[in-house]
mmCIF file of C-alpha atoms and ligand atoms in Angstrom:
data_model
loop_
_atom_site.group_PDB
_atom_site.id
_atom_site.type_symbol
_atom_site.label_atom_id
_atom_site.label_comp_id
_atom_site.label_asym_id
_atom_site.label_seq_id
_atom_site.Cartn_x
_atom_site.Cartn_y
_atom_site.Cartn_z
ATOM 1 C CA MET A 1 9.297 12.269 20.379
ATOM 2 C CA ARG A 2 12.916 9.831 20.135
ATOM 3 C CA TYR A 3 14.928 8.932 23.194
ATOM 4 C CA LEU A 4 18.308 7.877 24.778
ATOM 5 C CA LEU A 5 18.770 6.025 27.013
ATOM 6 C CA GLY A 6 21.510 4.756 29.195
ATOM 7 C CA ASN A 7 20.990 1.847 31.441
ATOM 8 C CA TRP A 8 24.304 2.507 33.918
ATOM 9 C CA LYS A 9 23.067 -1.343 35.589
ATOM 10 C CA MET A 10 25.020 -2.451 38.841
ATOM 11 C CA ASN A 11 28.160 -0.337 37.726
ATOM 12 C CA MET A 12 29.876 3.988 37.839
ATOM 13 C CA SER A 13 31.233 4.742 40.949
ATOM 14 C CA LEU A 14 31.139 8.582 41.594
ATOM 15 C CA SER A 15 34.585 10.467 39.846
ATOM 16 C CA GLN A 16 33.021 7.888 37.062
ATOM 17 C CA ILE A 17 29.782 9.859 36.805
ATOM 18 C CA ASP A 18 31.966 12.808 37.485
ATOM 19 C CA LYS A 19 33.525 12.618 34.464
ATOM 20 C CA PHE A 20 30.359 11.030 32.975
ATOM 21 C CA THR A 21 29.132 14.251 33.872
ATOM 22 C CA ASN A 22 31.748 16.554 32.349
ATOM 23 C CA GLY A 23 31.723 15.330 29.787
ATOM 24 C CA ILE A 24 28.229 15.900 28.846
ATOM 25 C CA GLU A 25 27.793 19.812 26.212
ATOM 26 C CA GLN A 26 25.754 20.073 23.986
ATOM 27 C CA LEU A 27 22.277 16.943 23.445
ATOM 28 C CA LYS A 28 19.367 17.294 20.746
ATOM 29 C CA PRO A 29 16.372 19.495 20.400
ATOM 30 C CA ASN A 30 13.351 17.196 20.271
ATOM 31 C CA ILE A 31 15.258 13.978 21.315
ATOM 32 C CA PHE A 32 14.058 12.433 25.878
ATOM 33 C CA VAL A 33 18.204 12.118 26.257
ATOM 34 C CA GLY A 34 17.831 10.516 29.904
ATOM 35 C CA VAL A 35 20.650 7.235 32.157
ATOM 36 C CA ALA A 36 18.852 5.200 34.486
ATOM 37 C CA VAL A 37 20.989 5.321 37.633
ATOM 38 C CA PRO A 38 22.406 2.919 40.397
ATOM 39 C CA SER A 39 19.328 4.412 42.988
ATOM 40 C CA ILE A 40 22.041 5.743 45.978
ATOM 41 C CA TYR A 41 24.186 7.954 43.091
ATOM 42 C CA TYR A 42 20.407 8.958 42.305
ATOM 43 C CA ALA A 43 20.919 12.545 44.979
ATOM 44 C CA TYR A 44 25.114 12.928 43.217
ATOM 45 C CA CYS A 45 23.355 12.859 39.493
ATOM 46 C CA TYR A 46 22.216 16.609 40.595
ATOM 47 C CA LYS A 47 24.602 17.755 37.371
ATOM 48 C CA LEU A 48 24.062 16.012 35.353
ATOM 49 C CA LYS A 49 20.851 15.974 35.200
ATOM 50 C CA GLN A 50 20.826 20.172 34.516
ATOM 51 C CA LYS A 51 22.404 18.414 30.671
ATOM 52 C CA MET A 52 19.537 15.445 30.750
ATOM 53 C CA SER A 53 17.760 13.156 32.026
ATOM 54 C CA VAL A 54 17.735 11.142 35.601
ATOM 55 C CA GLY A 55 16.125 7.931 35.862
ATOM 56 C CA LEU A 56 16.163 4.927 38.045
ATOM 57 C CA GLN A 57 16.380 1.168 37.509
ATOM 58 C CA ASN A 58 13.691 -1.118 39.065
ATOM 59 C CA VAL A 59 10.901 -0.053 41.604
ATOM 60 C CA SER A 60 9.236 -1.422 44.417
ATOM 61 C CA GLU A 61 5.678 -3.193 43.482
ATOM 62 C CA TYR A 62 4.065 -1.704 46.938
ATOM 63 C CA VAL A 63 2.882 1.159 47.956
ATOM 64 C CA SER A 64 4.818 1.839 51.716
ATOM 65 C CA GLY A 65 5.644 0.565 55.102
ATOM 66 C CA ALA A 66 7.525 -2.319 55.911
ATOM 67 C CA TYR A 67 9.321 -3.725 52.863
ATOM 68 C CA THR A 68 12.672 -3.685 53.942
ATOM 69 C CA GLY A 69 15.852 -2.792 50.770
ATOM 70 C CA GLU A 70 12.585 -1.404 48.334
ATOM 71 C CA ILE A 71 12.207 2.090 47.230
ATOM 72 C CA SER A 72 7.888 3.160 46.159
ATOM 73 C CA ALA A 73 6.927 5.327 42.615
ATOM 74 C CA GLY A 74 5.562 7.887 45.909
ATOM 75 C CA MET A 75 9.511 8.074 46.368
ATOM 76 C CA LEU A 76 10.987 8.422 42.351
ATOM 77 C CA GLU A 77 8.358 10.850 42.596
ATOM 78 C CA ASP A 78 9.180 13.022 45.737
ATOM 79 C CA VAL A 79 13.002 13.363 44.340
ATOM 80 C CA GLN A 80 11.835 14.080 40.805
ATOM 81 C CA ALA A 81 13.130 10.925 38.832
ATOM 82 C CA ASP A 82 12.823 11.671 35.346
ATOM 83 C CA PHE A 83 11.857 7.701 34.062
ATOM 84 C CA CYS A 84 12.116 4.151 35.657
ATOM 85 C CA LEU A 85 12.221 1.268 33.442
ATOM 86 C CA VAL A 86 10.161 -1.372 34.838
ATOM 87 C CA GLY A 87 10.375 -5.163 34.310
ATOM 88 C CA HIS A 88 13.933 -4.949 32.183
ATOM 89 C CA SER A 89 15.156 -9.233 31.604
ATOM 90 C CA GLU A 90 18.461 -9.693 34.039
ATOM 91 C CA ARG A 91 15.180 -8.123 36.616
ATOM 92 C CA ARG A 92 12.604 -11.172 35.696
ATOM 93 C CA GLN A 93 16.135 -13.483 35.073
ATOM 94 C CA TYR A 94 17.849 -13.036 38.608
ATOM 95 C CA PHE A 95 15.084 -10.928 40.382
ATOM 96 C CA GLY A 96 11.784 -13.424 39.677
ATOM 97 C CA GLU A 97 10.173 -10.398 38.651
ATOM 98 C CA THR A 98 7.660 -12.704 36.526
ATOM 99 C CA ASP A 99 4.579 -10.576 34.607
ATOM 100 C CA ALA A 100 2.558 -9.575 37.345
ATOM 101 C CA ARG A 101 4.991 -7.670 39.605
ATOM 102 C CA VAL A 102 5.899 -5.820 35.962
ATOM 103 C CA ASN A 103 2.512 -4.824 35.969
ATOM 104 C CA SER A 104 2.350 -3.967 39.303
ATOM 105 C CA LYS A 105 5.623 -1.522 39.102
ATOM 106 C CA LEU A 106 4.294 0.074 35.475
ATOM 107 C CA LYS A 107 0.240 1.075 37.356
ATOM 108 C CA MET A 108 2.635 2.299 41.256
ATOM 109 C CA LEU A 109 4.912 4.515 37.824
ATOM 110 C CA LEU A 110 1.608 5.444 35.893
ATOM 111 C CA SER A 111 -0.692 6.493 39.886
ATOM 112 C CA LYS A 112 2.976 8.963 40.539
ATOM 113 C CA ASN A 113 3.405 9.958 36.435
ATOM 114 C CA ILE A 114 6.604 9.235 36.834
ATOM 115 C CA LEU A 115 7.399 7.290 33.078
ATOM 116 C CA PRO A 116 7.547 4.034 32.928
ATOM 117 C CA VAL A 117 10.253 2.928 30.798
ATOM 118 C CA LEU A 118 8.462 -1.520 29.780
ATOM 119 C CA CYS A 119 11.102 -3.303 28.902
ATOM 120 C CA VAL A 120 10.027 -6.947 27.717
ATOM 121 C CA GLY A 121 11.965 -9.959 25.061
ATOM 122 C CA GLU A 122 12.141 -12.734 24.202
ATOM 123 C CA THR A 123 15.758 -16.509 25.568
ATOM 124 C CA LEU A 124 17.979 -16.942 23.453
ATOM 125 C CA GLU A 125 15.788 -19.890 23.797
ATOM 126 C CA GLN A 126 12.470 -18.233 23.011
ATOM 127 C CA TYR A 127 14.819 -16.865 20.011
ATOM 128 C CA GLU A 128 15.647 -19.986 18.579
ATOM 129 C CA ALA A 129 12.369 -22.404 18.667
ATOM 130 C CA ASN A 130 10.399 -19.382 16.548
ATOM 131 C CA GLU A 131 8.235 -18.159 19.719
ATOM 132 C CA THR A 132 9.418 -14.217 19.768
ATOM 133 C CA ARG A 133 6.076 -13.175 18.925
ATOM 134 C CA LYS A 134 4.603 -15.732 21.735
ATOM 135 C CA VAL A 135 7.016 -13.940 24.450
ATOM 136 C CA LEU A 136 5.736 -10.777 23.142
ATOM 137 C CA ASN A 137 2.285 -10.907 22.446
ATOM 138 C CA GLU A 138 1.685 -13.116 26.107
ATOM 139 C CA GLN A 139 5.047 -9.944 27.603
ATOM 140 C CA LEU A 140 2.911 -7.028 26.570
ATOM 141 C CA THR A 141 -0.566 -8.115 26.811
ATOM 142 C CA GLN A 142 0.439 -9.514 31.439
ATOM 143 C CA GLY A 143 2.275 -6.025 31.552
ATOM 144 C CA LEU A 144 0.221 -3.817 29.957
ATOM 145 C CA ALA A 145 -3.546 -5.805 31.633
ATOM 146 C CA GLY A 146 -5.390 -2.650 33.495
ATOM 147 C CA ILE A 147 -3.592 -0.569 31.621
ATOM 148 C CA THR A 148 -5.320 2.534 29.542
ATOM 149 C CA ALA A 149 -4.869 4.999 26.067
ATOM 150 C CA THR A 150 -4.317 7.521 27.986
ATOM 151 C CA ASP A 151 -1.899 6.666 29.951
ATOM 152 C CA ASP A 152 2.039 7.781 29.241
ATOM 153 C CA PHE A 153 5.016 4.683 28.883
ATOM 154 C CA VAL A 154 7.490 4.066 26.544
ATOM 155 C CA ILE A 155 8.573 0.442 25.288
ATOM 156 C CA ALA A 156 11.703 -1.020 25.261
ATOM 157 C CA TYR A 157 12.665 -4.300 22.595
ATOM 158 C CA GLU A 158 15.760 -6.605 24.542
ATOM 159 C CA PRO A 159 16.375 -9.578 22.822
ATOM 160 C CA VAL A 160 17.820 -10.745 25.433
ATOM 161 C CA TRP A 161 20.346 -12.896 24.001
ATOM 162 C CA ALA A 162 22.041 -9.194 22.443
ATOM 163 C CA ILE A 163 22.217 -8.235 25.694
ATOM 164 C CA GLY A 164 25.853 -7.247 27.136
ATOM 165 C CA THR A 165 27.121 -9.931 24.183
ATOM 166 C CA GLY A 166 28.070 -8.124 21.732
ATOM 167 C CA LYS A 167 25.547 -9.709 19.473
ATOM 168 C CA THR A 168 22.704 -7.684 17.610
ATOM 169 C CA ALA A 169 19.516 -9.214 15.786
ATOM 170 C CA THR A 170 19.313 -7.387 12.294
ATOM 171 C CA GLU A 171 18.049 -4.500 10.626
ATOM 172 C CA ALA A 172 15.963 -5.865 8.984
ATOM 173 C CA GLU A 173 14.329 -8.591 12.352
ATOM 174 C CA ILE A 174 14.655 -4.770 14.751
ATOM 175 C CA ASP A 175 11.947 -2.326 12.673
ATOM 176 C CA SER A 176 10.254 -5.198 12.174
ATOM 177 C CA THR A 177 9.634 -6.811 15.519
ATOM 178 C CA CYS A 178 9.544 -2.932 16.597
ATOM 179 C CA GLY A 179 6.835 -2.956 13.811
ATOM 180 C CA TYR A 180 4.921 -5.537 15.830
ATOM 181 C CA ILE A 181 4.589 -4.177 18.969
ATOM 182 C CA LYS A 182 3.825 -1.353 18.394
ATOM 183 C CA GLU A 183 0.298 -3.205 16.814
ATOM 184 C CA ILE A 184 0.470 -5.246 19.776
ATOM 185 C CA VAL A 185 -0.537 -2.141 22.058
ATOM 186 C CA LYS A 186 -2.808 -0.942 19.220
ATOM 187 C CA GLN A 187 -4.431 -3.642 19.557
ATOM 188 C CA ILE A 188 -4.598 -4.345 23.483
ATOM 189 C CA LEU A 189 -5.185 -0.496 24.291
ATOM 190 C CA GLY A 190 -6.230 0.658 21.075
ATOM 191 C CA LYS A 191 -3.054 3.467 21.384
ATOM 192 C CA GLU A 192 -1.554 4.283 17.827
ATOM 193 C CA ASN A 193 2.725 4.543 17.579
ATOM 194 C CA ILE A 194 3.155 4.306 21.280
ATOM 195 C CA ALA A 195 6.994 4.973 21.617
ATOM 196 C CA VAL A 196 9.264 1.751 20.230
ATOM 197 C CA LEU A 197 13.004 1.685 21.509
ATOM 198 C CA TYR A 198 15.072 -0.984 20.908
ATOM 199 C CA GLY A 199 18.193 -1.761 23.360
ATOM 200 C CA GLY A 200 21.550 -5.520 22.805
ATOM 201 C CA SER A 201 24.749 -5.293 22.968
ATOM 202 C CA VAL A 202 23.918 -0.754 20.364
ATOM 203 C CA LYS A 203 27.647 1.370 20.119
ATOM 204 C CA SER A 204 27.867 3.840 18.205
ATOM 205 C CA THR A 205 29.646 1.141 16.384
ATOM 206 C CA ASN A 206 25.918 0.056 15.460
ATOM 207 C CA SER A 207 23.107 1.824 16.114
ATOM 208 C CA ALA A 208 23.163 4.005 12.715
ATOM 209 C CA GLY A 209 21.479 1.182 11.406
ATOM 210 C CA ILE A 210 19.068 0.469 13.970
ATOM 211 C CA VAL A 211 17.986 4.351 16.118
ATOM 212 C CA ASN A 212 16.682 5.440 12.409
ATOM 213 C CA LEU A 213 14.655 2.873 11.364
ATOM 214 C CA PRO A 214 11.292 3.335 10.408
ATOM 215 C CA ASN A 215 9.635 1.326 13.750
ATOM 216 C CA VAL A 216 12.522 1.914 15.918
ATOM 217 C CA ASP A 217 11.573 5.225 18.679
ATOM 218 C CA GLY A 218 14.942 5.232 19.722
ATOM 219 C CA ALA A 219 17.916 3.264 21.914
ATOM 220 C CA LEU A 220 17.862 1.947 24.609
ATOM 221 C CA VAL A 221 21.625 1.219 26.176
ATOM 222 C CA GLY A 222 23.951 -0.403 29.082
ATOM 223 C CA GLY A 223 27.073 -0.942 28.459
ATOM 224 C CA ALA A 224 28.030 1.836 26.385
ATOM 225 C CA SER A 225 26.427 4.167 27.514
ATOM 226 C CA GLN A 226 29.707 4.440 30.853
ATOM 227 C CA ASN A 227 30.922 6.997 28.154
ATOM 228 C CA ALA A 228 29.535 9.883 28.036
ATOM 229 C CA ASP A 229 31.792 10.686 24.496
ATOM 230 C CA GLU A 230 30.433 6.872 23.319
ATOM 231 C CA PHE A 231 26.539 8.317 24.078
ATOM 232 C CA ILE A 232 27.461 10.710 22.815
ATOM 233 C CA LYS A 233 28.237 9.879 19.675
ATOM 234 C CA ILE A 234 25.391 7.337 19.791
ATOM 235 C CA LEU A 235 23.572 10.693 19.267
ATOM 236 C CA ASN A 236 24.951 12.363 17.099
ATOM 237 C CA ILE A 237 23.961 8.778 15.060
ATOM 238 C CA PHE A 238 19.749 9.538 15.736
ATOM 239 C CA LYS A 239 18.876 11.744 13.009
HETATM 240 P P1 PGA B 301 23.912 -3.674 26.575
HETATM 241 O O1 PGA B 301 22.432 -3.851 27.500
HETATM 242 O O2 PGA B 301 23.792 -2.122 26.047
HETATM 243 O O3 PGA B 301 25.092 -3.351 27.350
HETATM 244 O O4 PGA B 301 23.895 -4.831 25.733
HETATM 245 C C1 PGA B 301 21.185 -3.352 27.221
HETATM 246 C C2 PGA B 301 20.987 -3.363 28.377
HETATM 247 O O5 PGA B 301 20.201 -4.681 29.381
HETATM 248 O O6 PGA B 301 19.903 -2.037 28.670
#
């Protein structure tokens, strides 16, 4: 399966969602197309959900109870969310999400059969210090602790320095790093051919060389997913 996922982050309004929804027409069969929306707009996206998958950007690591402001995996199941991001670098950076918390969230989603999209990636500092593989190894080893080969999830490789900056890694770097992630997942879980998406400043103008790389199974798109025309242009680049 190949994937084109959008991440609206803390953007969009009701009228912008209407415009986006009206702009979505023909999608491609055999490609999982979806967008991770702000949770308050999930219910409003019922029309969009008739056209593509709709997911969330975060989930609580707790089951239920006195956790003000949190949304549980059980609630995501209740409203039939199609997928949920876990461990996005902005959650790690601004909201203190550690690998241990990311692991708990991933398990919560799996327990409710919501497809988790586990986000991993190195910072600019780590990239410049040649620590990309070491960082990914740690994030995956800790993030996937207690997960089994039969669990269904997807990984998004997003170098933090490429998110929202207009910079992307080179195609050779993206391909070899996504290949490395597949190897690590095979080592940790014995799971073959895990889907690995690339994210970080993906747009219609640069995605052709990225989404069709041998080790890349799709893209996680932030800024460029807020506009239906641009999002569909990226989809049309998938071979
Ligand atoms: P960007 O965001 O495409 O705006 O760089 C990607 C992401 O954070 O998922």
